[in-house]
């Protein structure tokens, strides 16, 4: 562990303990020695295997198996999409919560999947061999083709493997190109909703309390994996220890942190600070205003924006605090200094100097280009000008048709064969599309595209000579049939011929802007991504030479383990306790959302013990994507359900602040009390308790 | 002029001509020699006096007298408030425009004033004498008291001066405390609307075209000053030369640039970049979204938000580009370097070293404090948490009552005796207050205050334990009587007794948050403003020692002259011409706002010459507050009406980019054609032409 700390963190940390509990470790490189030394816990290969096999990657979150019958524990907020898909504007499951009183009443989450990592293979050498000697642009293309080939070959092989059966295979880039792996997943694509509480307690405190601690959120939901129409058989599960952990106890988080930027260079951080984050925040702050005002019109509107609003506000808070973190001159100065010293090491070694050169300067050049194409990329290729679910369907259909006509490895990566089943699942899902919401987001984004590309940009002139953003959006949404899953399925099946024959106005829009969008993507890939990729691989080489793999890679929404202990922190000289308790929830409630308790909790108050532990804080190093992760004790039992970080955890995108960065979890005691006393979920509780006694992992 | 360039500009400028036409010069320090040398124009004391006496400061803009009968030329957008005050939700003068067909139909602008600078006095020595030897905090208080005394004495004296009659006296801080002046104004407080075009042509292109060039805006309006119920007698006026200027001709702008930050230190620019600008942009981008969505509900709503929306979008664009400018590392690095070299000069002179020390370090310390109190200051003292016209009335009444009970010089400066008439004008103006709009802005700001101060802040808890931002706003707006000007006048007259007896909920809110607001203001004044003020005066001393007054002071919304010539610029290798012409307006129009022409212009197309010049660009160094400024030729005739800068002009807040920073004006030819052929404003045109023949200035 001594060399583990990334250079940014090492500088800013005022260390009080010898080693920081920092790091999002791949399961093939867990620092077991350091864990043993600090916490006296033996993290054995068997322990790791069991945890890995019980940990789930959802499409957007982490989760875990908690019974042998496919029962899945995750966060309430990880099920927003499922709740939203199964709501109408008259009745919102997000608001009301849901409890399946029998297996038949478990509701399909149409766009959810549950993946379990069952194996992995290091393919670094294969990727390196394929790209050797190529220029940046060619190497960038070859790398993608190679990854597509590796994934395809892996999935083909798994189909013939009786032991595993068909697997989903994904290549993973670790250490920014320093390593490549193929990760192999068992996928459950039939995931159903068993239980979710009301939004008012699932997200008690709403956006104001988001990323805060002390906290009182029952941010849990229960799903179930099905296979062949029956509950999946999942012998690899973890038991829940409803007593929860002691203060100070060692705890582990197994999960899928989505993305961190700790290895970015100074130049890349400046692009984030100067370009990407401010533009995103401006755009989405306005969208937030539009949502809020739209929601005031009626209760139906309020329901319609429930889920997108929660996601949006979460995103705004994250990026706002990320921007604050990047405004620390100390962070950027330290980054520069560390880059300088690594460069010195490179220069001191003639062989390395030849192989590596000055990749930081190469990245700086690419960033200068990125700054000039960021706006058209955002509005056209990233569809920031066409913010609409229906447009996204249209683009997928238009591009999917064109790409599927090409050989697998020549396609845009997102349309490779191994990715198609997931696309088909999404296109085929009968989920509600609210024309009012589509109108809002599409009109908004067209208007901002006009602002940022300028009224005289060719695409803007093409679209808005006769129309306003409002009138164009209205025509498109009124005219398109893409809200109908069957129409989408037919167009997907019909391929290029069906798509080019379509008179659907949204399809026509996607066609009309496709060439310009692809052109800016191509420029980005050739002039930014390609040189950056080459340079990053060189930096990885230099870093490995200096530090070995005693460092961990940035998060990539792949399985990681981190360790730490239950602990609070000191804020402005005040100690923040590790646990919150139920009593304070009732004191803190007000008469108005988001601090208003649901009826069920008001009614149950007399039955509940106010001393029940509610949420807890630990110093595990987590980030978005870890939501829903099990908090695991030394025995492999679940002692908490991770759902958030404190406000300081957001700067974890760039460095780990041992003093203040904390993870926040739901305490098992409140889960049990809620299921038992508030919701009367006797069957569910029985299943969990039975599983607990059976042992699980 | 050789030493004129500010250090920031000097570095970033790739000079092609020997001298930059940079600078916002006080009328008591015009670089006549440099002007003569570059343009061969003699700027004589008589020329300056005439221009000064015909130039007007409106409450928000610049304007000029253009006839001997009080006729005033300014921008359309400078009359938004007047148009808005005289609109209802059923009929908007902003949308429809207005032409008074007789003097009786000229409409009072209730909150407008027209000030003409008739004299000034250097009081630097008096202020210095008063504060000599005092610590920062005491000096800061003494400085304010001294300014109040000087203003009071000046106004008293003017009342006895038969030659001038009563004047408005204001102290002005120039060179950030390097100089203090008393400026003396003749004030016209009866200003009426004569003519304004429709918004659709006054702001053709709306927000997308704002700060762009080429451009086609008839951004003009005509007002008239009245005295004693009759048109004012204004022998000091400027004639309009409807032919306009030649390309390349020397031109001058006389006006009131509002504020620039060219002399701020590196630390202060970082505060702007890291704290002030991002927070303002986030907040107001959301407000923009709320306005837009609100406006979609009905045409009435659209009318209600017309004026505030235009102001808001302008503010967003300005700050967005200011933030971009501050993201230039070159700008900040150069600033640091120049500060270092000035500090070296200080250190090299023992006497100066003792007197000045290191004021940049003092400012840095104050900035660190500012960063910690910026949020409560914004939401409480700056009322960012109470964004409502009715709250602003309430605060003025509550504070005005408390402050007027104190001796004049002990009051908060904004309640000094010389400021009271303007407060009374504003409180007494019968202007429409739209409860729907108040609800929107107040609910929005309460919600953001809760987000930024946190749900557990004492003020937030006090206000929002039982209420949501919406329900609290609704109660306040429904309950308050402050929309009635007579109620406000009575409360103002009644002073402390009336205010403390009031059961008006908005008054009670203003009272309830007053102590906390004053407390954070006091902290700001003592711990930030006071040391910064002392430090800035020291920097001014060092700068004067190095450069004399061959530099110009930052803009302070006081009268300035700048010079330049009619010219375009080169953008991405393309020459941008100096003039636009009418024909292209019709080609560029679309069927939808903000590119939709008003009916009057569609009807008149056949009568108009498409070659008529419309807008023009010059390299004058201008900023917000210069709007409505006359563009003046060597003869003192008006050859354009300044209304905007190009997009590069926004970075003019921090430095002047000679290559790209351009001012934009309405060409007199289109003014004449519009008045004559589009609006049939025969009488008005006759008055202007008569004035032109009479000569004017």
Tab-separated table of N, CA and C in Angstrom, chain B residues 14-119:
chain	number	residue	atom	x	y	z
B	14	UNK	N	-1.527	41.362	-30.305
B	14	UNK	CA	-0.568	41.251	-31.399
B	14	UNK	C	-0.736	42.540	-32.190
B	15	UNK	N	0.043	43.533	-31.830
B	15	UNK	CA	-0.217	44.883	-32.332
B	15	UNK	C	0.094	44.989	-33.811
B	16	UNK	N	-0.825	45.564	-34.564
B	16	UNK	CA	-0.543	45.836	-35.968
B	16	UNK	C	-0.411	47.336	-36.179
B	17	UNK	N	-1.013	48.111	-35.282
B	17	UNK	CA	-0.812	49.549	-35.397
B	17	UNK	C	-0.059	49.993	-34.151
B	18	UNK	N	0.531	51.154	-34.287
B	18	UNK	CA	1.434	51.592	-33.220
B	18	UNK	C	0.694	51.813	-31.914
B	19	UNK	N	-0.536	52.310	-31.974
B	19	UNK	CA	-1.243	52.632	-30.744
B	19	UNK	C	-2.635	52.028	-30.768
B	20	UNK	N	-3.038	51.470	-29.641
B	20	UNK	CA	-4.384	50.918	-29.568
B	20	UNK	C	-5.369	52.037	-29.264
B	21	UNK	N	-6.556	51.938	-29.858
B	21	UNK	CA	-7.611	52.917	-29.575
B	21	UNK	C	-8.338	52.485	-28.320
B	22	UNK	N	-7.555	52.254	-27.289
B	22	UNK	CA	-8.092	51.688	-26.070
B	22	UNK	C	-8.283	52.773	-25.041
B	23	UNK	N	-9.256	52.574	-24.162
B	23	UNK	CA	-9.357	53.481	-23.028
B	23	UNK	C	-10.718	54.125	-22.894
B	24	UNK	N	-11.166	54.220	-21.667
B	24	UNK	CA	-12.406	54.907	-21.343
B	24	UNK	C	-11.994	56.116	-20.506
B	25	UNK	N	-11.780	57.231	-21.198
B	25	UNK	CA	-11.107	58.388	-20.585
B	25	UNK	C	-12.090	59.316	-19.896
B	26	UNK	N	-11.742	59.727	-18.681
B	26	UNK	CA	-12.540	60.765	-18.030
B	26	UNK	C	-12.406	62.051	-18.838
B	27	UNK	N	-13.437	62.890	-18.753
B	27	UNK	CA	-13.384	64.138	-19.524
B	27	UNK	C	-12.316	65.085	-18.982
B	28	UNK	N	-11.829	64.834	-17.767
B	28	UNK	CA	-10.753	65.676	-17.243
B	28	UNK	C	-9.372	65.096	-17.533
B	29	UNK	N	-9.323	64.049	-18.350
B	29	UNK	CA	-8.014	63.469	-18.693
B	29	UNK	C	-8.077	62.789	-20.065
B	30	UNK	N	-8.459	63.572	-21.077
B	30	UNK	CA	-8.576	63.026	-22.434
B	30	UNK	C	-7.215	63.136	-23.131
B	31	UNK	N	-6.742	62.059	-23.770
B	31	UNK	CA	-5.418	62.104	-24.431
B	31	UNK	C	-5.497	62.820	-25.776
B	32	UNK	N	-5.701	64.127	-25.718
B	32	UNK	CA	-5.928	64.898	-26.952
B	32	UNK	C	-4.734	64.812	-27.894
B	33	UNK	N	-3.539	64.741	-27.326
B	33	UNK	CA	-2.348	64.668	-28.187
B	33	UNK	C	-2.335	63.402	-29.023
B	34	UNK	N	-2.645	62.300	-28.401
B	34	UNK	CA	-2.642	61.018	-29.115
B	34	UNK	C	-3.718	61.010	-30.204
B	35	UNK	N	-4.865	61.598	-29.890
B	35	UNK	CA	-5.957	61.636	-30.875
B	35	UNK	C	-5.550	62.466	-32.083
B	36	UNK	N	-4.972	63.612	-31.778
B	36	UNK	CA	-4.507	64.492	-32.860
B	36	UNK	C	-3.485	63.752	-33.727
B	37	UNK	N	-2.582	63.076	-33.059
B	37	UNK	CA	-1.507	62.405	-33.788
B	37	UNK	C	-2.038	61.296	-34.681
B	38	UNK	N	-2.976	60.502	-34.144
B	38	UNK	CA	-3.441	59.354	-34.918
B	38	UNK	C	-4.506	59.729	-35.946
B	39	UNK	N	-5.426	60.608	-35.556
B	39	UNK	CA	-6.568	60.867	-36.442
B	39	UNK	C	-6.618	62.293	-36.985
B	40	UNK	N	-5.677	63.136	-36.503
B	40	UNK	CA	-5.674	64.514	-36.984
B	40	UNK	C	-6.878	65.310	-36.520
B	41	UNK	N	-7.518	64.865	-35.452
B	41	UNK	CA	-8.702	65.584	-34.960
B	41	UNK	C	-8.305	66.377	-33.717
B	42	UNK	N	-8.702	67.666	-33.712
B	42	UNK	CA	-8.470	68.502	-32.540
B	42	UNK	C	-9.634	68.362	-31.579
B	43	UNK	N	-9.397	67.655	-30.496
B	43	UNK	CA	-10.436	67.576	-29.478
B	43	UNK	C	-10.192	68.754	-28.529
B	44	UNK	N	-10.925	69.829	-28.769
B	44	UNK	CA	-10.699	71.072	-28.008
B	44	UNK	C	-11.530	71.062	-26.735
B	45	UNK	N	-11.161	71.896	-25.767
B	45	UNK	CA	-11.994	72.021	-24.563
B	45	UNK	C	-13.443	72.388	-24.918
B	46	UNK	N	-13.633	73.205	-25.921
B	46	UNK	CA	-14.994	73.604	-26.298
B	46	UNK	C	-15.773	72.398	-26.842
B	47	UNK	N	-15.112	71.603	-27.672
B	47	UNK	CA	-15.736	70.391	-28.238
B	47	UNK	C	-16.141	69.460	-27.089
B	48	UNK	N	-15.224	69.284	-26.128
B	48	UNK	CA	-15.511	68.408	-24.991
B	48	UNK	C	-16.686	68.931	-24.166
B	49	UNK	N	-16.713	70.237	-23.935
B	49	UNK	CA	-17.803	70.815	-23.141
B	49	UNK	C	-19.153	70.603	-23.817
B	50	UNK	N	-19.145	70.813	-25.112
B	50	UNK	CA	-20.416	70.670	-25.829
B	50	UNK	C	-20.903	69.226	-25.807
B	51	UNK	N	-19.986	68.310	-26.046
B	51	UNK	CA	-20.360	66.899	-26.037
B	51	UNK	C	-20.843	66.488	-24.643
B	52	UNK	N	-20.105	66.919	-23.648
B	52	UNK	CA	-20.484	66.573	-22.272
B	52	UNK	C	-21.874	67.108	-21.931
B	53	UNK	N	-22.167	68.332	-22.319
B	53	UNK	CA	-23.453	68.940	-21.966
B	53	UNK	C	-24.629	68.351	-22.730
B	54	UNK	N	-24.341	67.637	-23.806
B	54	UNK	CA	-25.427	67.019	-24.582
B	54	UNK	C	-25.533	65.526	-24.294
B	55	UNK	N	-24.620	65.001	-23.497
B	55	UNK	CA	-24.646	63.570	-23.181
B	55	UNK	C	-25.405	63.346	-21.881
B	56	UNK	N	-26.199	62.296	-21.867
B	56	UNK	CA	-27.117	62.043	-20.748
B	56	UNK	C	-26.795	60.698	-20.107
B	57	UNK	N	-26.874	60.678	-18.795
B	57	UNK	CA	-26.854	59.385	-18.104
B	57	UNK	C	-28.285	59.040	-17.696
B	58	UNK	N	-28.813	57.983	-18.269
B	58	UNK	CA	-30.099	57.455	-17.799
B	58	UNK	C	-29.828	56.577	-16.579
B	59	UNK	N	-30.877	56.034	-15.980
B	59	UNK	CA	-30.656	55.207	-14.790
B	59	UNK	C	-29.874	53.943	-15.134
B	60	UNK	N	-29.900	53.547	-16.407
B	60	UNK	CA	-29.331	52.257	-16.802
B	60	UNK	C	-28.471	52.331	-18.050
B	61	UNK	N	-28.378	53.500	-18.664
B	61	UNK	CA	-27.802	53.608	-19.999
B	61	UNK	C	-27.237	55.004	-20.217
B	62	UNK	N	-26.830	55.202	-21.461
B	62	UNK	CA	-26.445	56.542	-21.919
B	62	UNK	C	-27.471	57.014	-22.945
B	63	UNK	N	-27.507	58.324	-23.175
B	63	UNK	CA	-28.407	58.883	-24.181
B	63	UNK	C	-27.858	60.256	-24.547
B	64	UNK	N	-28.553	60.945	-25.456
B	64	UNK	CA	-28.086	62.303	-25.793
B	64	UNK	C	-29.273	63.168	-26.205
B	65	UNK	N	-29.112	64.452	-25.965
B	65	UNK	CA	-30.125	65.391	-26.450
B	65	UNK	C	-29.931	65.587	-27.938
B	66	UNK	N	-31.030	65.502	-28.678
B	66	UNK	CA	-30.945	65.648	-30.136
B	66	UNK	C	-31.878	66.735	-30.671
B	67	UNK	N	-32.444	67.513	-29.764
B	67	UNK	CA	-33.188	68.694	-30.200
B	67	UNK	C	-33.170	69.704	-29.057
B	68	UNK	N	-33.466	70.959	-29.350
B	68	UNK	CA	-33.461	71.961	-28.264
B	68	UNK	C	-34.696	71.848	-27.372
B	69	UNK	N	-35.590	70.923	-27.717
B	69	UNK	CA	-36.820	70.773	-26.932
B	69	UNK	C	-36.820	69.502	-26.096
B	70	UNK	N	-35.649	69.101	-25.663
B	70	UNK	CA	-35.557	67.987	-24.719
B	70	UNK	C	-35.630	66.605	-25.336
B	71	UNK	N	-35.614	66.526	-26.660
B	71	UNK	CA	-35.699	65.208	-27.311
B	71	UNK	C	-34.420	64.408	-27.034
B	72	UNK	N	-34.617	63.148	-26.668
B	72	UNK	CA	-33.506	62.285	-26.251
B	72	UNK	C	-33.443	61.061	-27.147
B	73	UNK	N	-32.259	60.762	-27.636
B	73	UNK	CA	-32.068	59.546	-28.433
B	73	UNK	C	-31.344	58.508	-27.574
B	74	UNK	N	-31.914	57.332	-27.519
B	74	UNK	CA	-31.216	56.246	-26.830
B	74	UNK	C	-31.606	54.936	-27.491
B	75	UNK	N	-31.197	53.809	-26.872
B	75	UNK	CA	-31.524	52.511	-27.465
B	75	UNK	C	-32.949	52.092	-27.142
B	76	UNK	N	-33.464	51.225	-27.979
B	76	UNK	CA	-34.712	50.527	-27.667
B	76	UNK	C	-34.571	49.809	-26.329
B	77	UNK	N	-33.471	49.089	-26.149
B	77	UNK	CA	-33.375	48.269	-24.942
B	77	UNK	C	-33.160	49.092	-23.687
B	78	UNK	N	-32.798	50.357	-23.845
B	78	UNK	CA	-32.693	51.226	-22.669
B	78	UNK	C	-34.079	51.661	-22.195
B	79	UNK	N	-35.076	51.457	-23.025
B	79	UNK	CA	-36.444	51.833	-22.655
B	79	UNK	C	-37.311	50.633	-22.298
B	80	UNK	N	-36.700	49.448	-22.164
B	80	UNK	CA	-37.485	48.262	-21.796
B	80	UNK	C	-38.311	48.511	-20.537
B	81	UNK	N	-37.665	49.058	-19.520
B	81	UNK	CA	-38.368	49.244	-18.249
B	81	UNK	C	-39.549	50.179	-18.449
B	82	UNK	N	-39.332	51.248	-19.200
B	82	UNK	CA	-40.425	52.207	-19.436
B	82	UNK	C	-41.571	51.545	-20.204
B	83	UNK	N	-41.212	50.781	-21.219
B	83	UNK	CA	-42.245	50.092	-21.998
B	83	UNK	C	-42.976	49.086	-21.118
B	84	UNK	N	-42.231	48.391	-20.290
B	84	UNK	CA	-42.803	47.376	-19.418
B	84	UNK	C	-43.727	48.003	-18.377
B	85	UNK	N	-43.287	49.116	-17.816
B	85	UNK	CA	-44.100	49.804	-16.802
B	85	UNK	C	-45.443	50.248	-17.367
B	86	UNK	N	-45.466	50.498	-18.654
B	86	UNK	CA	-46.684	51.018	-19.273
B	86	UNK	C	-47.433	49.948	-20.073
B	87	UNK	N	-47.148	48.697	-19.737
B	87	UNK	CA	-47.828	47.582	-20.396
B	87	UNK	C	-48.739	46.870	-19.409
B	88	UNK	N	-49.595	46.050	-19.944
B	88	UNK	CA	-50.375	45.124	-19.113
B	88	UNK	C	-50.133	43.739	-19.690
B	89	UNK	N	-50.673	42.726	-19.030
B	89	UNK	CA	-50.460	41.411	-19.612
B	89	UNK	C	-51.289	41.208	-20.873
B	90	UNK	N	-52.249	42.104	-21.094
B	90	UNK	CA	-53.039	42.008	-22.332
B	90	UNK	C	-52.381	42.768	-23.482
B	91	UNK	N	-51.715	43.859	-23.144
B	91	UNK	CA	-51.116	44.675	-24.208
B	91	UNK	C	-49.713	45.095	-23.813
B	92	UNK	N	-48.771	44.709	-24.638
B	92	UNK	CA	-47.371	44.980	-24.321
B	92	UNK	C	-46.800	46.022	-25.268
B	93	UNK	N	-46.363	47.135	-24.711
B	93	UNK	CA	-45.702	48.142	-25.547
B	93	UNK	C	-44.358	47.620	-26.047
B	94	UNK	N	-43.769	46.718	-25.290
B	94	UNK	CA	-42.510	46.116	-25.706
B	94	UNK	C	-42.707	45.376	-27.032
B	95	UNK	N	-43.768	44.604	-27.113
B	95	UNK	CA	-44.051	43.875	-28.357
B	95	UNK	C	-44.487	44.814	-29.477
B	96	UNK	N	-45.391	45.734	-29.122
B	96	UNK	CA	-46.067	46.514	-30.155
B	96	UNK	C	-45.324	47.763	-30.577
B	97	UNK	N	-44.406	48.255	-29.730
B	97	UNK	CA	-43.789	49.542	-29.988
B	97	UNK	C	-44.748	50.670	-29.661
B	98	UNK	N	-44.270	51.895	-29.848
B	98	UNK	CA	-45.123	53.043	-29.509
B	98	UNK	C	-44.666	54.274	-30.283
B	99	UNK	N	-45.623	55.051	-30.740
B	99	UNK	CA	-45.309	56.355	-31.335
B	99	UNK	C	-46.311	57.361	-30.801
B	100	UNK	N	-45.796	58.359	-30.110
B	100	UNK	CA	-46.675	59.432	-29.616
B	100	UNK	C	-46.986	60.340	-30.793
B	101	UNK	N	-48.256	60.413	-31.145
B	101	UNK	CA	-48.621	61.220	-32.319
B	101	UNK	C	-48.781	62.698	-31.958
B	102	UNK	N	-48.712	62.985	-30.664
B	102	UNK	CA	-48.681	64.387	-30.248
B	102	UNK	C	-47.958	64.447	-28.913
B	103	UNK	N	-47.578	65.632	-28.483
B	103	UNK	CA	-46.849	65.770	-27.202
B	103	UNK	C	-47.673	65.229	-26.035
B	104	UNK	N	-48.995	65.401	-26.119
B	104	UNK	CA	-49.859	64.950	-25.026
B	104	UNK	C	-49.771	63.425	-24.865
B	105	UNK	N	-49.432	62.765	-25.953
B	105	UNK	CA	-49.398	61.303	-25.898
B	105	UNK	C	-48.025	60.756	-25.508
B	106	UNK	N	-47.098	61.619	-25.210
B	106	UNK	CA	-45.804	61.156	-24.713
B	106	UNK	C	-46.021	60.605	-23.295
B	107	UNK	N	-45.542	59.385	-23.077
B	107	UNK	CA	-45.906	58.637	-21.859
B	107	UNK	C	-44.796	58.711	-20.820
B	108	UNK	N	-45.161	58.990	-19.602
B	108	UNK	CA	-44.181	59.095	-18.522
B	108	UNK	C	-43.478	57.750	-18.266
B	109	UNK	N	-42.152	57.797	-18.221
B	109	UNK	CA	-41.371	56.644	-17.759
B	109	UNK	C	-41.186	56.853	-16.258
B	110	UNK	N	-41.868	56.062	-15.468
B	110	UNK	CA	-41.979	56.439	-14.056
B	110	UNK	C	-40.710	56.271	-13.245
B	111	UNK	N	-39.838	55.390	-13.697
B	111	UNK	CA	-38.639	55.174	-12.876
B	111	UNK	C	-37.375	55.653	-13.594
B	112	UNK	N	-37.550	56.454	-14.641
B	112	UNK	CA	-36.384	56.915	-15.392
B	112	UNK	C	-35.960	58.307	-14.928
B	113	UNK	N	-34.657	58.597	-15.046
B	113	UNK	CA	-34.139	59.953	-14.863
B	113	UNK	C	-33.116	60.206	-15.953
B	114	UNK	N	-32.848	61.492	-16.208
B	114	UNK	CA	-31.815	61.866	-17.174
B	114	UNK	C	-30.884	62.858	-16.490
B	115	UNK	N	-29.625	62.458	-16.359
B	115	UNK	CA	-28.635	63.291	-15.670
B	115	UNK	C	-27.617	63.824	-16.677
B	116	UNK	N	-27.267	65.098	-16.524
B	116	UNK	CA	-26.219	65.667	-17.360
B	116	UNK	C	-25.098	66.162	-16.453
B	117	UNK	N	-23.889	65.722	-16.746
B	117	UNK	CA	-22.737	66.100	-15.916
B	117	UNK	C	-22.381	67.553	-16.217
B	118	UNK	N	-22.552	68.429	-15.214
B	118	UNK	CA	-22.295	69.854	-15.472
B	118	UNK	C	-21.032	70.352	-14.768
B	119	UNK	N	-20.437	69.519	-13.929
B	119	UNK	CA	-19.194	69.965	-13.288
B	119	UNK	C	-18.607	68.856	-12.441
